[in-house]
Each structure stands twice: as structure tokens, then as C-alpha cells.
Short mmCIF file of C-alpha atoms and ligand atoms in Angstrom, two decimals:
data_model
loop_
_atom_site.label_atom_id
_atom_site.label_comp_id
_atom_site.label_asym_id
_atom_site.label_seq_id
_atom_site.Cartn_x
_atom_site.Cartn_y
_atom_site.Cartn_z
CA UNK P 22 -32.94 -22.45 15.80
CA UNK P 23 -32.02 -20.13 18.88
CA UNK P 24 -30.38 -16.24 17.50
CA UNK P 25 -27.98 -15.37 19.81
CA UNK P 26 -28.30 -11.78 21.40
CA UNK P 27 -24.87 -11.24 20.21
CA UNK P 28 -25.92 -12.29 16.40
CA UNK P 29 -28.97 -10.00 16.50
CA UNK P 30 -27.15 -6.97 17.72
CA UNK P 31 -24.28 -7.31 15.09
CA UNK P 32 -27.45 -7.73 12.65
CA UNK P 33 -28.71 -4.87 14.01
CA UNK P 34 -25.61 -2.58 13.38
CA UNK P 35 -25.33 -4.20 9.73
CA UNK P 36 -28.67 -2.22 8.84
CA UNK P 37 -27.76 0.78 10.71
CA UNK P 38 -24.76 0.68 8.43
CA UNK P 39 -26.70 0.22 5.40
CA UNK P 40 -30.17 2.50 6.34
CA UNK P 41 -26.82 4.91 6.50
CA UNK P 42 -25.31 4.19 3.42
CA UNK P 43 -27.88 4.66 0.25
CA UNK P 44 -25.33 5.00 -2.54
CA UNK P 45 -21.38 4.11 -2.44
CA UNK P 46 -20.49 7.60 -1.80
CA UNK P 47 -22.39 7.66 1.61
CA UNK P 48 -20.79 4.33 2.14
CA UNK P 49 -17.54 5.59 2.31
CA UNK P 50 -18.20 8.76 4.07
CA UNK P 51 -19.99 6.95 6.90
CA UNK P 52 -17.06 4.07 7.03
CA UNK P 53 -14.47 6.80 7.57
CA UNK P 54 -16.37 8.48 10.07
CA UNK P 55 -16.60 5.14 12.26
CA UNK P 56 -12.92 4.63 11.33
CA UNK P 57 -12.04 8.12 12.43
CA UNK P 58 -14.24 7.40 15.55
CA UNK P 59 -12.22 4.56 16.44
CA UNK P 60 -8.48 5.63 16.09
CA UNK P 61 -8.29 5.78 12.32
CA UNK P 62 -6.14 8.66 11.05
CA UNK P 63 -7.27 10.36 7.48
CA UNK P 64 -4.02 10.00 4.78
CA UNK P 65 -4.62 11.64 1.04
CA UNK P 66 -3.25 10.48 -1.80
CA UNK P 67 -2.28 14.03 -2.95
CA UNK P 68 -0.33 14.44 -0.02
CA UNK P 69 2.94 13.29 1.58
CA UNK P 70 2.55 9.83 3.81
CA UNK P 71 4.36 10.40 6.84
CA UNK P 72 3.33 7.94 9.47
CA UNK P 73 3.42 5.87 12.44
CA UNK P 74 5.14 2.52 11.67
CA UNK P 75 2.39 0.79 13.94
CA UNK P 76 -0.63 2.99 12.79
CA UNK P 77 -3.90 2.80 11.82
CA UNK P 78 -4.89 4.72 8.55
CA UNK P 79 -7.23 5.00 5.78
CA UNK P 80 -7.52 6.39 2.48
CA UNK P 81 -10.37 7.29 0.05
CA UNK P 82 -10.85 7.56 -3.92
CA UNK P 83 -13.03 9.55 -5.50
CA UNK P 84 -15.59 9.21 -2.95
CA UNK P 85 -16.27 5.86 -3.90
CA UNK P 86 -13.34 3.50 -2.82
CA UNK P 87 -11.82 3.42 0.72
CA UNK P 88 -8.72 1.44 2.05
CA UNK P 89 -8.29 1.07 5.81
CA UNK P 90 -5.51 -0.63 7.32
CA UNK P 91 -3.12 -1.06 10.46
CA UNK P 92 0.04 -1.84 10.19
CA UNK P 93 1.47 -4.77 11.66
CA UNK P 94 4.29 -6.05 14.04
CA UNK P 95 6.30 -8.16 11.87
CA UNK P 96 7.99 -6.96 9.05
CA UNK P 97 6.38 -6.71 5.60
CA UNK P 98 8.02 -9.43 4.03
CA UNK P 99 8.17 -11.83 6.66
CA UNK P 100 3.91 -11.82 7.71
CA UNK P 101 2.44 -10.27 4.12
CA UNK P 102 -0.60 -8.31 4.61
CA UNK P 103 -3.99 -10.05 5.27
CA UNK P 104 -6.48 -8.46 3.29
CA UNK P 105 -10.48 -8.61 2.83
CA UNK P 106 -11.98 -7.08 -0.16
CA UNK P 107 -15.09 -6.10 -0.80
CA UNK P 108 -17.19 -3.58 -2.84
CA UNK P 109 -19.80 -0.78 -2.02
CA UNK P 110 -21.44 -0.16 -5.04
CA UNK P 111 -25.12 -2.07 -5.88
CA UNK P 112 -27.18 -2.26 -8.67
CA UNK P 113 -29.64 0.13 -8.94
CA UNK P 114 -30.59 3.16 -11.23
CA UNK P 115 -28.67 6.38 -11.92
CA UNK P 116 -30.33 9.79 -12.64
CA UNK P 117 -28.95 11.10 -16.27
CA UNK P 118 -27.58 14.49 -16.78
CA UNK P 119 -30.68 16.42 -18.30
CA UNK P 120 -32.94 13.83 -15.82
CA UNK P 121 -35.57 16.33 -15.46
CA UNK P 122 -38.37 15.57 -18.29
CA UNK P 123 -41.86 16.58 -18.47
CA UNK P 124 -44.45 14.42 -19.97
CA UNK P 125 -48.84 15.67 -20.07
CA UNK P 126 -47.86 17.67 -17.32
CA UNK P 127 -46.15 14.78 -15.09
CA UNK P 128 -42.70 15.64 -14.07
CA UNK P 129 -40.22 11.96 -14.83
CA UNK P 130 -37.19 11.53 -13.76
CA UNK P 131 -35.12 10.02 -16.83
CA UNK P 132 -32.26 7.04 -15.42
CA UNK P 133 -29.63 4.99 -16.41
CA UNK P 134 -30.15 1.09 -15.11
CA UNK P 135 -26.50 0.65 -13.20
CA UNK P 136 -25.31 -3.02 -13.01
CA UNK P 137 -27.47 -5.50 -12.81
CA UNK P 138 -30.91 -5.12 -11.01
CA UNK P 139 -33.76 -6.66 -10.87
CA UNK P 140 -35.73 -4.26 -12.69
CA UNK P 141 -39.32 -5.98 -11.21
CA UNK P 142 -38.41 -4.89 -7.71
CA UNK P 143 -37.93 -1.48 -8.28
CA UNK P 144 -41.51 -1.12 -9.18
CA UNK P 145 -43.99 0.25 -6.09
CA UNK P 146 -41.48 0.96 -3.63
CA UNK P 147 -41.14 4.03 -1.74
CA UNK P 148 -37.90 5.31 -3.57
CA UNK P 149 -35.88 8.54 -3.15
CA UNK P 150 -32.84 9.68 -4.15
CA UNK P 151 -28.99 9.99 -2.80
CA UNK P 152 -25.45 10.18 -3.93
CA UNK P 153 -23.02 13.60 -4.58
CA UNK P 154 -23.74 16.62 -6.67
CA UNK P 155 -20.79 19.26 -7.09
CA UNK P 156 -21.49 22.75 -6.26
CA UNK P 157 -19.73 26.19 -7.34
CA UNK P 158 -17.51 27.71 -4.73
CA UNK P 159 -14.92 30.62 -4.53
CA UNK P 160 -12.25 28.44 -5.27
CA UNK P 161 -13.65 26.56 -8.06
CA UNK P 162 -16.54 23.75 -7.17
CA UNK P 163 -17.27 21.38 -4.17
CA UNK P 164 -18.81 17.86 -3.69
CA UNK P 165 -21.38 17.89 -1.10
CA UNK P 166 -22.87 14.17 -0.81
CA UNK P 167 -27.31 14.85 -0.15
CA UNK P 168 -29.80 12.41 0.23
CA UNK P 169 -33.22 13.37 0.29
CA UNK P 170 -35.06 11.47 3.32
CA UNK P 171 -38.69 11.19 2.04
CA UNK P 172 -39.56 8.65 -0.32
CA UNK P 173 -39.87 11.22 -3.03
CA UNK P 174 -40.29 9.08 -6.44
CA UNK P 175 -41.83 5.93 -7.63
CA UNK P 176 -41.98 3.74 -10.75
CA UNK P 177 -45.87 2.53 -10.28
CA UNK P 178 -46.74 -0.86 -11.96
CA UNK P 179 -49.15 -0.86 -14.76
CA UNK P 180 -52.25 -2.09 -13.31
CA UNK P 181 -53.41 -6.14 -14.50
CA UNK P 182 -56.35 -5.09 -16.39
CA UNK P 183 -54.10 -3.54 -18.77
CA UNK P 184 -50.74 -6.19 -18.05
CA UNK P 185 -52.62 -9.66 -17.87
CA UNK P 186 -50.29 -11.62 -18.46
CA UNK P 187 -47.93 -10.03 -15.74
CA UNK P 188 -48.25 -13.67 -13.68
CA UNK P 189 -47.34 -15.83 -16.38
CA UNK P 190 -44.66 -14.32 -18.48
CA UNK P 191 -43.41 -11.80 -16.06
CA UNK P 192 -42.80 -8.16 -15.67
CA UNK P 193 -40.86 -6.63 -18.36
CA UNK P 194 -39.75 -2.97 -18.44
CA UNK P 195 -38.06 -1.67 -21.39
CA UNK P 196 -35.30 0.06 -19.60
CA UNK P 197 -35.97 3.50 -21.91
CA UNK P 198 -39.17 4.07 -22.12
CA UNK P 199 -40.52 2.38 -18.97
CA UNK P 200 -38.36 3.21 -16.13
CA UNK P 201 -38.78 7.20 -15.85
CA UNK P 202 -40.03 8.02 -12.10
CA UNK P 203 -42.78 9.99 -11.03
CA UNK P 204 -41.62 13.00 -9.00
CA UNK P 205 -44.14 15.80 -9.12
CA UNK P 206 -46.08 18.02 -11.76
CA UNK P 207 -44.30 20.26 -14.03
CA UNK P 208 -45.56 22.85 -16.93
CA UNK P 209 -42.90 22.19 -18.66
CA UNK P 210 -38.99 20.77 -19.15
CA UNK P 211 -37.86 23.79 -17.47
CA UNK P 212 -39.85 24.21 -14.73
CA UNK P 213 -39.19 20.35 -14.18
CA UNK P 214 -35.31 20.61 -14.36
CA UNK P 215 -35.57 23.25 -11.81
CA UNK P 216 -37.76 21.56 -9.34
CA UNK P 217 -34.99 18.46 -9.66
CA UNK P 218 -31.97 21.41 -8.86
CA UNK P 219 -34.31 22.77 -5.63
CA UNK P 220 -35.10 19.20 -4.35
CA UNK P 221 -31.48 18.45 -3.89
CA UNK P 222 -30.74 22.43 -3.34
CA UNK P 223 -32.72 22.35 0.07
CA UNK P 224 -31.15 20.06 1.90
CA UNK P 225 -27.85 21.48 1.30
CA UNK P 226 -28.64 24.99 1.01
CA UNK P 227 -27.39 26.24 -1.66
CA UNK P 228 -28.63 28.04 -4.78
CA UNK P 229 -30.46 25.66 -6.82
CA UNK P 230 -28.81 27.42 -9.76
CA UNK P 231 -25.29 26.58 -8.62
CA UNK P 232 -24.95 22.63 -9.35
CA UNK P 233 -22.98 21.97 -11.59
CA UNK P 234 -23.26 18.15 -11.64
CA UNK P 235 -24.21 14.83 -9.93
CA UNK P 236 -23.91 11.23 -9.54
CA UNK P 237 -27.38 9.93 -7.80
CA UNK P 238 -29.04 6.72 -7.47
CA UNK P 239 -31.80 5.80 -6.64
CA UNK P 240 -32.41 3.82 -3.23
CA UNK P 241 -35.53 2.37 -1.14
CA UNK P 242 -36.27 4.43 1.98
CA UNK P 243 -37.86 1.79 3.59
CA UNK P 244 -35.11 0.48 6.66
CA UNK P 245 -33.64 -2.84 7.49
CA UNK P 246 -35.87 -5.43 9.30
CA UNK P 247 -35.80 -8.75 11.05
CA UNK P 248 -38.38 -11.08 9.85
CA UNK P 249 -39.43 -15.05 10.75
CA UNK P 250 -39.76 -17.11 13.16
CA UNK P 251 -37.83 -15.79 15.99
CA UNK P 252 -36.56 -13.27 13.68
CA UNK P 253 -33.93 -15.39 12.20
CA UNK P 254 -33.68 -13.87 9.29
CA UNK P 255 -33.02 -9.94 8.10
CA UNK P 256 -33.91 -7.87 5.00
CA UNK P 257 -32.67 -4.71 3.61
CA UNK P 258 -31.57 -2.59 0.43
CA UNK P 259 -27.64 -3.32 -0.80
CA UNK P 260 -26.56 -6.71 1.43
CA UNK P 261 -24.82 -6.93 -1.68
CA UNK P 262 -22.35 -6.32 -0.79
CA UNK P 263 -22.89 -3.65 2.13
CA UNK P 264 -22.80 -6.85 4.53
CA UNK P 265 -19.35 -8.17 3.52
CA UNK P 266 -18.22 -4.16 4.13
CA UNK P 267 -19.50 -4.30 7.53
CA UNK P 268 -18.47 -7.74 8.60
CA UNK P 269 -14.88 -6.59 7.33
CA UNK P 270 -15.13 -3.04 9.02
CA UNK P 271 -16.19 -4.66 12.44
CA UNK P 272 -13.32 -7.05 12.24
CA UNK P 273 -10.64 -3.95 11.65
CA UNK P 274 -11.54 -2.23 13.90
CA UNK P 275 -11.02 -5.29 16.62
CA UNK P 276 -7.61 -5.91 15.34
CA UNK P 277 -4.88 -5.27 18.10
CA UNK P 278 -1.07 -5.29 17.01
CA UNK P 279 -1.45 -8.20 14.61
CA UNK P 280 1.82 -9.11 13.35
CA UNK P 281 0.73 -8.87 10.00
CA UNK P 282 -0.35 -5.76 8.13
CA UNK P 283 -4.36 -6.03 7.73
CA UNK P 284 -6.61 -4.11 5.00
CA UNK P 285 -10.14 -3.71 4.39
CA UNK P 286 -10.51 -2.51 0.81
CA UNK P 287 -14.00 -1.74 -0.28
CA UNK P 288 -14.24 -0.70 -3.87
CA UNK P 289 -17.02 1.14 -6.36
CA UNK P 290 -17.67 -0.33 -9.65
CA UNK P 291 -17.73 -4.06 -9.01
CA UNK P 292 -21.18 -4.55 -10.87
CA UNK P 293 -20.17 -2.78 -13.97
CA UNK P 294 -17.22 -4.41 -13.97
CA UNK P 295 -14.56 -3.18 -11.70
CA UNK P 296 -12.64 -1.15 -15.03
CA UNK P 297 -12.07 2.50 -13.16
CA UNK P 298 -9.86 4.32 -11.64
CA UNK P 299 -11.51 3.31 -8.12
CA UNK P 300 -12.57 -0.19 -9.02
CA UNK P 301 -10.52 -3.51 -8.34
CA UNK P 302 -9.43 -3.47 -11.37
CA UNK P 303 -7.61 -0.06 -10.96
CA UNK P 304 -4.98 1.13 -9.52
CA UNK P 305 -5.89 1.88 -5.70
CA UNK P 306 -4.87 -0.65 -3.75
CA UNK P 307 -2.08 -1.37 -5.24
CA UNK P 308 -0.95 2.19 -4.88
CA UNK P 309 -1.76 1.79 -0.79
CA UNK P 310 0.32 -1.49 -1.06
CA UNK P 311 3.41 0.67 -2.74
CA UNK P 312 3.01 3.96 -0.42
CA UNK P 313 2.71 1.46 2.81
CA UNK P 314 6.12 -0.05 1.64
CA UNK P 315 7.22 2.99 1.12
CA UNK P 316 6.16 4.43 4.51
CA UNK P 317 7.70 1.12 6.42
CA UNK P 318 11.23 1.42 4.15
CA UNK P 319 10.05 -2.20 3.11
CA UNK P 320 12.45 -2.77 -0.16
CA UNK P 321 10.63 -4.19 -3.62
CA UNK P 322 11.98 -7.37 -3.00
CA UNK P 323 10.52 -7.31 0.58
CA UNK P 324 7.35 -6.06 -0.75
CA UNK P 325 7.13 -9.04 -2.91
CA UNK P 326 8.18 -11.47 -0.56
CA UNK P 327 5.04 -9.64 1.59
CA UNK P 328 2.73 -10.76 -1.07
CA UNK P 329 4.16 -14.22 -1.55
CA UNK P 330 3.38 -14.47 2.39
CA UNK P 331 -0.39 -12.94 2.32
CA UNK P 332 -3.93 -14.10 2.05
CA UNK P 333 -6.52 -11.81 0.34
CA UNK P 334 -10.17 -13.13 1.15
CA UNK P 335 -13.08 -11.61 -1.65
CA UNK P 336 -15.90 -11.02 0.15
CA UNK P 337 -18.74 -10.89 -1.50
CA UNK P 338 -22.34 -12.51 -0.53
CA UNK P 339 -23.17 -15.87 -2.12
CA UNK P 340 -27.22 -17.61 -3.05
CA UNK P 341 -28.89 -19.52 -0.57
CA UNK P 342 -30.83 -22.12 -1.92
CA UNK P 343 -34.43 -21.68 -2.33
CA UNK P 344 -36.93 -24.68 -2.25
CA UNK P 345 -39.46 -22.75 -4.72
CA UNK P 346 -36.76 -22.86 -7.60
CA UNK P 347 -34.70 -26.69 -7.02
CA UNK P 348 -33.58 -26.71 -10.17
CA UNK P 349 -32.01 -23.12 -10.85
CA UNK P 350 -29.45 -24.76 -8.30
CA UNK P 351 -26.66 -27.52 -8.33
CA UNK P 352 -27.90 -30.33 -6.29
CA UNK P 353 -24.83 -31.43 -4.39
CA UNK P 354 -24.01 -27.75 -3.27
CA UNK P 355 -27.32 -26.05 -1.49
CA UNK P 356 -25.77 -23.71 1.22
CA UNK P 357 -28.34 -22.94 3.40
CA UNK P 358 -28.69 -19.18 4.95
CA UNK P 359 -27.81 -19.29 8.60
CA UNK P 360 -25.54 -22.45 8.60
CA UNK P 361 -22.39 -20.41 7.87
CA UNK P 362 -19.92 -18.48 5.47
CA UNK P 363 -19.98 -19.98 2.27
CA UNK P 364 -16.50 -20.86 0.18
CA UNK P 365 -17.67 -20.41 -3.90
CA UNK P 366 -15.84 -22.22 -6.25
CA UNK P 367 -15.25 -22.13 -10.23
CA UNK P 368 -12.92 -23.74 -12.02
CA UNK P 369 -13.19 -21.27 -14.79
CA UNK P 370 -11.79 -18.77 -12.32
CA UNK P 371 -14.92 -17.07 -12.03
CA UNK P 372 -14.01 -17.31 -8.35
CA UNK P 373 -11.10 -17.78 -7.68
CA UNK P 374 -10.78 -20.07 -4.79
CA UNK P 375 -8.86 -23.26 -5.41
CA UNK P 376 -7.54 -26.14 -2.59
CA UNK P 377 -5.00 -24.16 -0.78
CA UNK P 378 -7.05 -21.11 -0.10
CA UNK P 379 -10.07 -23.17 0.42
CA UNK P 380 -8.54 -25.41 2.84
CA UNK P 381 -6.76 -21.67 4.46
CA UNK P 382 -10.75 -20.35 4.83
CA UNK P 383 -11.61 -23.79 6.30
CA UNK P 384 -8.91 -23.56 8.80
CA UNK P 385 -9.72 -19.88 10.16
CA UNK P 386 -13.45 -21.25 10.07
CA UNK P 387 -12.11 -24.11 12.91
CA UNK P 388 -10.27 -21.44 14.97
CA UNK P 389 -13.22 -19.15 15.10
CA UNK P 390 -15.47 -22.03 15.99
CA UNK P 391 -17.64 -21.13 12.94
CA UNK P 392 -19.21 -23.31 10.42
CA UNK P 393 -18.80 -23.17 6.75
CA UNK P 394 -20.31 -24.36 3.14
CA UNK P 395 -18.88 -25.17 -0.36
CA UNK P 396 -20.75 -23.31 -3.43
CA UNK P 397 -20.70 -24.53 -7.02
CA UNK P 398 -22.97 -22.77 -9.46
CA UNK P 399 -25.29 -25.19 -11.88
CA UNK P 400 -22.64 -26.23 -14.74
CA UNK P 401 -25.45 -25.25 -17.42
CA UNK P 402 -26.04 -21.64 -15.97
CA UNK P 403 -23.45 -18.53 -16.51
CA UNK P 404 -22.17 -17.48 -13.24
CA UNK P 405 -21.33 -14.32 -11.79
CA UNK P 406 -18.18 -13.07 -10.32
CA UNK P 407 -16.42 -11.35 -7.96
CA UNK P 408 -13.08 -9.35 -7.38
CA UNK P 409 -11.27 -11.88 -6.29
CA UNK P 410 -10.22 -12.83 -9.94
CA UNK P 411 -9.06 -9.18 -10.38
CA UNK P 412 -7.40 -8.88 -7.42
CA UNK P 413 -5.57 -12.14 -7.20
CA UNK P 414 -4.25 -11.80 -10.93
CA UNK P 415 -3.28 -8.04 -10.16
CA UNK P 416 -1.37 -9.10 -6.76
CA UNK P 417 -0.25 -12.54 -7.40
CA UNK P 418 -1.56 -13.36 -3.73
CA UNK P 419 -3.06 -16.50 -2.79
CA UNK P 420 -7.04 -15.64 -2.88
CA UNK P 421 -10.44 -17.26 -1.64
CA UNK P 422 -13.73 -16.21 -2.60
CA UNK P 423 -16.45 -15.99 0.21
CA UNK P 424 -19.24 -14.60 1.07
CA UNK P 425 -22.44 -15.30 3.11
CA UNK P 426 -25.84 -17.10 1.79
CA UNK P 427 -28.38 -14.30 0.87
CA UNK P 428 -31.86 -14.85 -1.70
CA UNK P 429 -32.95 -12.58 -4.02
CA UNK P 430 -29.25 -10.93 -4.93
CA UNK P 431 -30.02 -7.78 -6.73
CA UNK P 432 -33.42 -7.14 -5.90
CA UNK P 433 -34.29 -3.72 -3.88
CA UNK P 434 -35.02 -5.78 -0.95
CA UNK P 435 -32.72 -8.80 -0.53
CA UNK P 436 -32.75 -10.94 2.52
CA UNK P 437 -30.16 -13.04 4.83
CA UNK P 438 -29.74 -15.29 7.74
CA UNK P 439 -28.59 -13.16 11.35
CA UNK P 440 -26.38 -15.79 12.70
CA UNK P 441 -24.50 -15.60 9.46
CA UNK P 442 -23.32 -12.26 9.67
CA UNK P 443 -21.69 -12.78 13.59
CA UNK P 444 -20.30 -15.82 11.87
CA UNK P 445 -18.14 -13.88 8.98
CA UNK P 446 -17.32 -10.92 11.52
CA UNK P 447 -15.86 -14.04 13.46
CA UNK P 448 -13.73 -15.59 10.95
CA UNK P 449 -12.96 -12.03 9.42
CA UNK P 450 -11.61 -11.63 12.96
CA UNK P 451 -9.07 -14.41 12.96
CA UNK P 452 -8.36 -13.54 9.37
CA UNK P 453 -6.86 -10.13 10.98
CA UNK P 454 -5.72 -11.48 14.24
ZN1 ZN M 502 -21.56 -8.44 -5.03
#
């Protein structure tokens, strides 16, 4: 297998992205800055939407959610909106309120497990922490995202003298009592709460006694990285579903006057569930849907003739099979990382592909000159889901679910194919052309 240059520099700028983006709040932040960067104009939802017809916009929620989109040439109801959704939250673990705790002198760092990790991976990593904390101000409080750079806590394994049967039955970590982090030495609660306060104080400089609260994860410091033979393959923090983000964000930003209106909509929440105000199963982008009606006098009826005429891909990545484990997979349906986008199918609607949309994918697969792959998940094993359920019952839109091969989804270090991620850019591309 030869990696094109082309596939290994969009690789490349996929873990920039990510090495960017350690919780969903950075995410967003960075997204609209390369947005801004490239023509995108700022609206708020508190605010008046007074805009060009032919524009290119974006809008955030509550740090977490964004919605970018440019408007297209044809009218609303006649070309629909072309949409890719995706989500920018991971699984990972959250710092509690009163996280500071002190235990024989060790200062811990109490968390919540978010979503669905694999707890395993988290242990002997060079972790730190990142996401928003709000701050007292004159005029009431800000949010000031902070992310501190140096690995600066760790959940050490127990060693196999005292864990020996580790290899055999596995590593299990009762998620209260064994996944407090080291951070530091501490006399006491106090003087352990504020050395927590001045750690995320510093960077922002403020007065450690002025936080007033915070949403932060926990993320791997440790950047993106190419790996194989000739590199073929790429691992980082958050592919799930960070890649999807970026594959949609690259092919935005290359859209020029398409006829219909395109959106990338990357929402928080997914892996708990997508129930909030700024996850799919919320309100946000059908708000954006409304207020760009609104904003292009498109009528209701016109607005649902739009949807009748639109195609909203999921995005979200998908498991590549693994020869070590054969038979945690369905044998008729390996998809194999670096041979292409993969289509995911359920009939129980977990995704919530079915023939038309599939054979809509397979078509803008053909025009992109990209290759593609069916997924069905073993019949005797649960499987997971997506938005695309939510989105397409919400919306009423035809819907496919996608996403490229990745192993190891919801460890701290996953890992991918390269050429895959030029491939879903590509057929993101003629999605939005
Ligand atoms: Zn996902």
C-alpha cells in the first residue's frame, strides 16, 4: 500500500486539530477560529440574524455545539440543505465539584467516568487536564476555556505482584474508589482544593479564589502519530469522533456557491446520550434550520419542502476488524481500515441507514472516485449508535450513517487508517458540492 502525500498531510492536519482540541469546548473554540479564518462570520443566538442571502455563518451553544453553514444558490425548498453531523464530545473522565481530596498526605483528584471509556487505558498515561471554568468579573462571571499543557496527573496501575491475575481476567477499576488521580502532595483537603484552584488559576491569571465553577476532563497529552509500515496508519486521543468533525470542517470550508444550503453540525453530548440543550437531541439545529428560513424569507411550507429535498449524512467513525478478536465480529461484514468510508447498517434503527440513503452514499462515493464498505454489527452483540436516529426522526430527512474504520473506539489512544480520512473529506466534498 502506497499513502499518498496528499492523504498524509490531511492526516496530518486531523491531529493538529485534535492535539488542539482536548475537551469539546476547545473543539468548538478552535473550529470557529478556522471558520472565522476562512470567511466565516460569527451569528448569536441572543441576537438579531441579519444576513447575507449567500453567506457563510456559524453559530455556537453553550460552548459545546457549533453549526456552520453557507447558504446556497437555489432556493430552500427547491435544493434542501445537505447536512453532515457529527459530535465533539468523547468519553473520558470529568473532575467533580469538590474534586480536590486528600488521602495519607497524597493530593487525588476525585472524577466522574463520562460516556463510555475504556477505563484500562486511562491507566499510566501522561494525563492532564482541560475544559472551561467560569470566573467572577465586574459584570457578573466569565468562561475562560484553560488547559494545562504538562501532563500533570496520572491513575498508576497497581503493580502484578499485588494484581496477578491482571492477564487473565482483566483490569477492573471500580469507578469510585479506584479512579482518583494523583496530582501532588497536600496536608490536607484544603490545602488540596486550593492547589486544584492555582493549577488552573496560573494559566489564566486570575485569583485562584475567584472560580466559581468548571467543566474539565481529563485528556492524554501525548500528540497524534503515524505508525506502520510506511506509516499507513495514525493514532491519537478522541478520533471519535474528532475525525468525522474535521473531515466535515475541511469539506465546508471548500464549498463554493453550492446550490444547496450546506451545514456542518457538530454536537456535545452524543456519548451520554444526546438529551441536552446542545445535544442532537435538542433543540439547536433545528433552531439554525428555522432562523436560516427565516433569514432567506423561505415560507414553512418551503422549509418543509427543503427537508423533503435534503440529505443529512451522520458521521461518526465505525470498527475495523481486528484479526486478534474474529469472532467479536460479523463474518460477512469486516471493513478493513484504509479501504474506505464505511456505510453501518441496523435494522433496528440503531443506524439509521436504509436502501435509498445507502445507495445516495454509494453514489457520491462513485463521483468522488472513493471506495466504500457495508457494516453490520454481530446479531448476538448490542450495538451502539449514533445521531443519525435522532436527527433523522427530529427532521424527517432522508439519513445515512457513516463513518470511517477505526480499532480500539473509546480507548485514550485509538487508531485509524490515513488514506481513509482524504477519502471521507472527498466524498464529504461532493456531499456539499
Ligand atoms: Zn462516536
Amino acid at each position: 500500500m502506497t499513502i499518498t502525500a496528499e492523504a498524509k498531510q490531511q492526516a496530518q492536519d486531523l491531529l493538529d486539530y485534535i492535539d488542539a482540541c482536548p475537551s469539546s469546548w476547545h473543539a468548538v473554540s478552535h473550529t470557529a477560529e478556522i471558520l472565522q479564518k476562512n470567511g466565516f462570520r460569527q451569528l448569536d443566538e441572543a441576537q438579531g440574524w441579519d444576513f447575507d442571502k449567500r453567506g457563510k455563518y456559524y453559530v455556537t451553544r453553550d460552548g459545546g455545539s457549533i453549526i456552520a453553514f453557507v447558504i446556497g444558490q437555489n432556493p430552500i425548498a427547491q435544493s434542501g440543505f445537505k447536512i453532515v453531523g457529527a459530535h465533539t464530545d468523547s468519553p473520558s473522565l470529568r473532575l467533580k465539584p469538590n474534586a480536590a481530596t486528600c488521602k495519607e498526605g497524597l493530593h487525588q483528584i476525585g472524577v466522574e467516568v463520562y460516556g463510555g471509556p475504556i477505563l484500562a487505558t486511562f491507566t499510566d498515561r501522561d494525563l492532564s487536564l482541560a475544559g472551561r471554568v467560569t470566573v467572577k468579573s465586574s459584570d457578573g462571571f466569565k468562561t475562560h476555556l484553560v488547559k494545562l499543557d504538562e501532563s500533570a496527573v496520572r491513575l498508576p496501575n497497581l503493580a502484578i505482584h499485588m494484581n496477578r491475575e491482571v492477564n487473565t481476567k482483566g483490569l477492573h477499576l471500580n469507578k469510585q474508589t479506584q479512579l482518583p488521580l494523583i496530582f501532588g502532595f497536600a496536608a490536607d483537603s484544603a490545602e488540596a482544593q486550593t492547589a486544584l484552584s492555582n493549577a488552573f488559576a496560573k494559566p489564566l491569571n486570575i485569583e485562584p479564589k475567584d472560580i466559581i465553577s468548571w467543566d474539565v476532563t481529563i485528556y492524554d497529552t501525548q500528540k497524534g502519530a503515524f505508525w506502520g509500515e510506511h506509516q499507513a496508519f495514525y493514532a491519537d486521543s478522541q478520533l471519535d469522533n474528532l475525525a468525522s468533525c474535521h473531515a466535515a470542517l475541511e469539506a465546508l470550508l471548500a464549498a463554493d456557491k453550492p446550490e444547496s444550503t450546506c451545514i456542518a453540525a457538530f454536537f456535545d453530548h452524543e456519548e451520554v446520550g444526546s438529551e441536552s440543550a446542545t445535544g442532537a437531541g435538542g433543540s439547536f439545529l433545528l433552531d439554525v434550520l428555522q432562523r436560516i428560513c427565516i433569514g432567506t424569507d423561505t415560507s414553512e411550507e418551503d422549509k418543509l419542502r427543503g427537508y423533503a429535498n435534503s440529505f443529512f449524512i451522520s458521521a461518526d467513525m465505525a470498527h475495523a476488524y481486528l484479526p486478534n478478536h474474529p469472532s467479536a465480529y460479523e463474518p460477512d461484514h469486516h471493513v478493513m481500515v484504509n479501504k474506505g468510508p464505511v456505510i453501518k447498517v441496523n435494522a433496528n434503527q440503531r443506524y439509521t441507514s436504509n436502501a435509498e440513503t445507502i445507495t445516495q452514499f454509494i453514489g457520491l462515493c462513485e463521483k468522488a472516485g472513493v471506495p466504500c464498505q457495508q457494516y453490520s454489527h454481530r446479531t448476538d452483540l448490542g450495538c451502539g449508535s449514533t445521531i443519525g436516529p435522532i436527527m433523522s426522526a427530529q427532521l424527517g430527512m432522508p439519513t445515512v450513517d457513516v463513518g470511517n474504520p477505526m480499532w480500539a473506539m473509546h480507548s485514550i489512544r485509538e487508531s485509524a487508517g490515513v488514506e481513509d480520512h482524504g477519502f471521507m473529506i472527498s466524498v464529504l466534498k461532493e456531499h456539499f458540492a
